[in-house]
Coordinates of C-alpha atoms in Angstrom, one line a residue:
X1 CA 0.0 0.0 0.0
X2 CA 1.3 3.4 -0.9
X3 CA 2.1 5.7 2.0
X4 CA 1.1 9.4 2.1
X5 CA 4.2 11.5 3.1
X6 CA 2.1 13.3 5.6
X7 CA 1.2 10.2 7.5
X8 CA 4.8 9.8 8.5
X9 CA 5.1 12.4 10.1
X10 CA 12.4 16.0 12.7
X11 CA 27.3 21.1 6.4
X12 CA 30.0 22.4 6.8
X13 CA 28.9 25.5 4.9
X14 CA 28.8 28.2 7.6
X15 CA 26.6 30.4 5.6
X16 CA 23.8 27.8 5.4
X17 CA 20.9 28.2 7.7
X18 CA 18.3 25.6 8.1
X19 CA 14.8 26.2 9.3
X20 CA 12.6 24.1 10.9
X21 CA 10.3 21.1 13.6
X22 CA 6.0 17.7 14.0
X23 CA 4.8 16.4 10.3
X24 CA 2.3 17.8 7.7
X25 CA -1.1 16.4 7.8
X26 CA -3.2 14.3 5.4
X27 CA -5.6 16.4 3.3
X28 CA -9.0 16.8 5.0
X29 CA -7.7 15.8 8.5
X30 CA -7.1 18.2 11.4
X31 CA -3.8 18.2 13.1
X32 CA -4.8 16.1 16.1
X33 CA -6.4 13.4 13.9
X34 CA -3.2 13.4 11.7
X35 CA -1.0 13.0 14.8
X36 CA -3.0 9.9 15.9
X37 CA -2.7 8.3 12.4
X38 CA 1.0 9.2 12.2
X39 CA 1.7 7.7 15.7
X40 CA -0.2 4.6 14.8
X41 CA 1.8 4.1 11.5
X42 CA 5.1 4.5 13.3
X43 CA 4.0 2.1 16.0
X44 CA 3.1 -0.6 13.4
X45 CA 6.3 -0.1 11.4
X46 CA 8.7 0.1 14.3
X47 CA 7.2 -2.1 17.0
X48 CA 4.4 -4.3 15.5
X49 CA 4.7 -6.8 18.4
X50 CA 3.6 -4.1 20.9
X51 CA 0.0 -4.3 19.5
X52 CA -0.4 -7.9 20.4
X53 CA -3.4 -8.6 22.6
X54 CA -2.5 -9.4 26.2
X55 CA 0.8 -7.5 26.2
X56 CA 1.5 -4.8 28.8
X57 CA 0.4 -1.2 27.9
X58 CA 3.1 0.1 25.5
X59 CA 3.3 3.1 23.3
X60 CA 5.9 4.6 21.1
X61 CA 6.4 8.4 21.4
X62 CA 7.8 10.0 18.3
X63 CA 9.5 13.4 18.1
X64 CA 7.3 15.9 16.4
X65 CA 10.3 16.7 14.4
X66 CA 10.8 19.2 11.6
X67 CA 13.7 18.6 9.4
X68 CA 14.7 22.1 8.5
X69 CA 15.1 23.2 4.9
X70 CA 18.0 25.3 3.6
X71 CA 18.2 27.9 0.8
X72 CA 21.6 26.6 -0.1
X73 CA 22.3 23.0 -1.1
X74 CA 24.8 21.4 1.4
X75 CA 25.7 18.0 2.8
X76 CA 27.5 16.9 5.9
X77 CA 29.1 13.6 6.9
X78 CA 27.8 12.9 10.4
X79 CA 29.3 10.4 12.8
X80 CA 26.3 8.7 14.4
X81 CA 26.5 8.4 18.2
X82 CA 24.6 5.8 20.2
X83 CA 21.9 7.3 22.3
X84 CA 20.4 6.0 25.5
X85 CA 17.1 6.6 27.1
X86 CA 18.6 8.1 30.2
X87 CA 17.1 11.5 31.3
X88 CA 18.6 14.5 29.8
X89 CA 19.4 17.1 32.4
X90 CA 19.4 20.2 30.1
X91 CA 17.2 22.9 31.5
X92 CA 16.2 26.2 29.9
X93 CA 18.4 29.0 31.1
X94 CA 16.1 31.7 29.9
X95 CA 12.3 31.9 29.9
X96 CA 9.5 34.2 29.0
X97 CA 8.0 35.5 25.8
X98 CA 11.0 37.7 24.9
X99 CA 13.7 35.3 25.9
X100 CA 14.3 33.8 22.5
X101 CA 13.6 36.9 20.4
X102 CA 17.2 38.1 20.0
X103 CA 18.3 34.6 19.0
X104 CA 15.5 34.2 16.5
X105 CA 16.3 37.6 15.0
X106 CA 19.9 36.5 14.6
X107 CA 18.7 33.4 12.7
X108 CA 16.4 35.6 10.6
X109 CA 19.3 37.9 9.6
X110 CA 21.4 35.0 8.6
X111 CA 18.6 33.5 6.6
X112 CA 18.1 36.8 4.7
X113 CA 21.6 36.7 3.5
X114 CA 21.2 33.4 1.6
X115 CA 20.8 33.4 -2.2
X116 CA 17.3 32.5 -3.5
X117 CA 17.4 29.2 -5.2
X118 CA 16.1 28.6 -8.8
X119 CA 13.8 25.7 -8.6
X120 CA 11.7 24.0 -11.3
X121 CA 8.2 22.6 -10.8
X122 CA 9.4 19.1 -12.0
X123 CA 12.1 18.8 -9.4
X124 CA 12.1 17.4 -5.9
X125 CA 13.2 18.4 -2.4
X126 CA 15.5 15.7 -1.1
X127 CA 16.3 15.4 2.7
X128 CA 18.5 12.8 4.4
X129 CA 18.2 12.7 8.2
X130 CA 18.7 10.7 11.3
X131 CA 15.7 10.2 13.6
X132 CA 15.3 8.5 17.0
X133 CA 12.1 7.7 18.8
X134 CA 11.3 6.8 22.4
X135 CA 9.4 3.6 23.3
X136 CA 7.3 3.9 26.4
X137 CA 6.1 0.8 28.3
X138 CA 4.1 0.6 31.5
X139 CA 3.2 -2.8 32.8
X140 CA 1.7 -1.4 36.0
X141 CA -0.3 1.9 35.9
X142 CA 0.7 2.5 39.5
X143 CA 4.4 2.5 38.5
X144 CA 6.3 5.0 36.4
X145 CA 6.6 4.2 32.8
X146 CA 9.9 2.9 31.3
X147 CA 11.3 5.0 28.5
X148 CA 13.8 3.6 26.0
X149 CA 15.2 5.9 23.3
X150 CA 16.0 4.0 20.1
X151 CA 19.4 4.5 18.4
X152 CA 19.1 6.8 15.4
X153 CA 18.1 5.4 12.0
X154 CA 18.3 6.9 8.6
X155 CA 15.4 8.5 6.8
X156 CA 15.3 9.9 3.2
X157 CA 12.5 11.8 1.5
X158 CA 11.8 13.2 -2.0
X159 CA 8.9 15.6 -2.2
X160 CA 7.6 17.1 -5.4
X161 CA 8.3 20.8 -5.6
X162 CA 4.8 21.7 -6.8
X163 CA 3.1 18.7 -5.4
X164 CA 2.0 17.3 -8.7
X165 CA 4.2 14.3 -8.8
X166 CA 4.6 11.2 -6.6
X167 CA 7.6 11.3 -4.2
X168 CA 9.5 8.7 -2.3
X169 CA 10.3 7.7 1.3
X170 CA 13.2 5.5 2.2
X171 CA 13.0 4.5 5.9
X172 CA 12.6 1.2 7.6
X173 CA 11.9 -2.0 5.7
X174 CA 11.3 -0.8 2.2
X175 CA 10.8 2.4 0.2
X176 CA 7.3 3.8 -0.1
X177 CA 5.7 5.9 -2.8
X178 CA 4.6 9.3 -1.5
X179 CA 1.3 10.5 -3.0
X180 CA 1.1 13.8 -4.9
X181 CA 0.1 16.8 -2.8
X182 CA -2.5 18.6 -4.8
X183 CA -4.0 20.7 -2.0
X184 CA -1.1 22.3 -0.1
X185 CA -2.0 24.1 3.1
X186 CA -0.5 25.3 6.4
X187 CA -0.4 21.7 7.6
X188 CA 0.4 20.2 4.2
X189 CA 3.1 22.4 2.5
X190 CA 5.0 22.1 -0.7
X191 CA 7.9 24.2 -1.9
X192 CA 5.6 26.3 -4.0
X193 CA 3.2 26.8 -1.1
X194 CA 6.0 28.0 1.1
X195 CA 6.9 30.6 -1.5
X196 CA 3.4 32.0 -1.3
X197 CA 3.4 32.8 2.4
X198 CA 3.5 36.4 3.6
X199 CA 6.9 37.7 4.5
X200 CA 5.5 40.1 7.1
X201 CA 5.9 38.4 10.5
X202 CA 2.7 39.9 12.0
X203 CA 0.6 38.8 9.0
X204 CA 2.2 35.4 9.0
X205 CA 1.5 34.9 12.7
X206 CA -2.1 36.0 12.3
X207 CA -2.4 33.3 9.5
X208 CA -0.8 30.7 11.8
X209 CA -3.2 31.5 14.7
X210 CA -6.2 31.4 12.4
X211 CA -5.2 28.1 11.0
X212 CA -5.0 26.4 14.4
X213 CA -8.2 27.5 16.2
X214 CA -9.8 24.1 16.1
X215 CA -7.1 22.3 18.1
X216 CA -7.2 21.4 21.8
X217 CA -3.8 23.0 22.6
X218 CA -3.3 26.7 22.8
X219 CA -3.1 28.6 19.6
X220 CA 0.4 29.7 20.6
X221 CA 1.7 26.1 21.0
X222 CA 0.1 25.1 17.7
X223 CA 1.5 28.0 15.9
X224 CA 5.0 27.1 17.2
X225 CA 4.5 23.5 16.0
X226 CA 3.1 24.6 12.7
X227 CA 6.2 26.8 11.9
X228 CA 8.1 23.5 12.2
X229 CA 5.6 21.7 10.1
X230 CA 5.8 24.3 7.3
X231 CA 9.6 23.9 7.1
X232 CA 9.8 20.1 7.6
X233 CA 11.9 18.3 5.0
X234 CA 11.5 21.2 2.6
X235 CA 13.3 24.3 1.3
X236 CA 11.9 27.8 1.8
X237 CA 13.0 31.2 0.4
X238 CA 15.3 33.4 2.5
X239 CA 12.5 36.0 3.0
X240 CA 9.9 33.4 4.1
X241 CA 12.4 31.7 6.4
X242 CA 13.2 35.0 8.1
X243 CA 9.5 35.8 8.5
X244 CA 8.9 32.4 10.1
X245 CA 11.7 33.0 12.6
X246 CA 10.4 36.5 13.4
X247 CA 6.8 35.2 13.7
X248 CA 8.1 32.6 16.2
X249 CA 9.8 35.4 18.2
X250 CA 6.3 36.9 18.7
X251 CA 4.8 33.8 20.3
X252 CA 4.6 34.0 24.1
X253 CA 6.4 31.3 26.0
X254 CA 9.2 30.6 23.5
X255 CA 12.4 30.1 25.4
X256 CA 16.2 29.4 25.0
X257 CA 17.8 26.2 26.0
X258 CA 21.5 26.8 26.2
X259 CA 22.6 23.2 25.6
X260 CA 20.6 20.7 23.5
X261 CA 21.8 17.6 21.6
X262 CA 20.6 16.4 18.3
X263 CA 20.4 12.8 17.0
X264 CA 24.0 12.9 15.7
X265 CA 25.3 13.9 19.1
X266 CA 26.0 17.5 18.2
X267 CA 25.6 20.1 21.0
X268 CA 23.9 23.4 20.2
X269 CA 21.6 26.2 21.4
X270 CA 17.9 25.7 21.0
X271 CA 14.7 27.8 20.9
X272 CA 11.9 25.9 22.4
X273 CA 8.4 25.9 23.8
X274 CA 6.6 23.6 26.3
X275 CA 3.4 22.0 25.1
X276 CA 0.8 22.8 27.7
X277 CA -1.2 19.6 27.0
X278 CA 1.6 17.0 27.1
X279 CA 4.2 18.8 29.2
X280 CA 6.9 18.1 26.5
X281 CA 9.4 20.7 25.3
X282 CA 9.9 21.0 21.6
X283 CA 13.4 22.3 20.7
X284 CA 14.9 23.6 17.5
X285 CA 18.7 23.1 17.8
X286 CA 21.3 25.3 16.1
X287 CA 25.1 25.7 16.0
X288 CA 26.0 28.4 18.4
X289 CA 28.6 30.0 16.2
X290 CA 27.2 29.7 12.7
X291 CA 23.4 29.5 13.3
X292 CA 23.4 26.3 11.2
X293 CA 20.3 24.2 12.0
X294 CA 21.3 20.9 13.5
X295 CA 18.1 19.1 14.3
X296 CA 15.3 18.8 16.9
X297 CA 14.7 17.3 20.2
X298 CA 11.6 16.6 22.3
X299 CA 12.1 16.5 26.1
X300 CA 9.7 15.9 28.9
X301 CA 9.6 19.2 30.7
X302 CA 7.1 18.3 33.4
X303 CA 6.3 14.9 35.1
X304 CA 3.8 13.2 32.8
X305 CA 0.7 11.2 33.9
X306 CA 2.6 8.1 33.1
X307 CA 5.3 9.1 35.6
X308 CA 7.9 10.1 32.9
X309 CA 10.4 12.3 34.7
X310 CA 11.4 15.8 33.6
X311 CA 14.5 15.9 31.4
X312 CA 13.7 12.5 29.7
X313 CA 14.4 12.7 26.0
X314 CA 11.5 11.4 23.9
X315 CA 12.9 11.9 20.4
X316 CA 15.7 13.5 18.3
X317 CA 16.4 14.3 14.7
X318 CA 19.5 15.5 12.8
X319 CA 19.7 16.7 9.2
X320 CA 22.5 15.2 7.2
X321 CA 21.9 16.3 3.6
X322 CA 19.5 18.5 1.7
X323 CA 19.2 19.3 -2.0
X324 CA 17.0 20.1 -4.9
X325 CA 17.2 17.1 -7.3
X326 CA 15.8 16.1 -10.6
X327 CA 14.3 12.7 -9.7
X328 CA 13.5 10.4 -6.8
X329 CA 16.7 8.4 -7.2
X330 CA 19.1 11.4 -7.0
X331 CA 20.5 12.4 -3.6
X332 CA 22.6 15.5 -4.3

């Protein structure tokens, strides 16, 4: 069966800036329904035995990861480090609605300096990344859940620039065909859709808020997540990228985490926000010196109903390569 790309839904060039982090939705589905379908698909692909009747309650949390695009084509060879499920002790060192604004403005200024790419409708956005998910098991509801973070595995995607052609996903057991995206939206973007977004941060944020009114979380949290959705495994223009960063700076509750680690083991600074509904902190991680996007991380910020302790890492991603390519077999 063919997989829709939005069901599976997370460089040495110092001038490259990636943008963002959770996955686009299936046409006609709201974000919450999409998330349930996506989590179910990941559960089946990565841990089919967990669904067997009579087994202890077990779930697989996946990072709501956005693999940031870049306006320049670049590749990096990454040494993959083994990850454990031990709690991560990183804590935000700054908090409040204005805490991340200077950092996001820095990212916006770097993004604006990038050259605009010339892209044809018949091309594809290619992204190679590492992703790592947490498995959560709880045999006794009265006892804290056990969290095990998988070692990172590779994921490659090819998305049609204008959405008119089928793409490709290479992750797990076998490649999958990605259906065309003929109705792009805030939660289902294409390269061309991203080009059409307003470059005024205020107008863009208003659009983001309006597009998230039907969700159970706050509009602020959903807007923060949607910025990641819009830039996931894609490439955006320098002006749109800068506007997205500046829109994020206007969202209350966006904070700075001084030390965060991506799925390749690279340390960087992160801008983040805590999800009021789940108590998880969604982080966008960047190189401190170059503003290069590294990847994303999801960390339990507050003790969860299952007893997951604050600081526990629930997922990570890391971008390895990005490029505009001519077909779904080309990588760079």
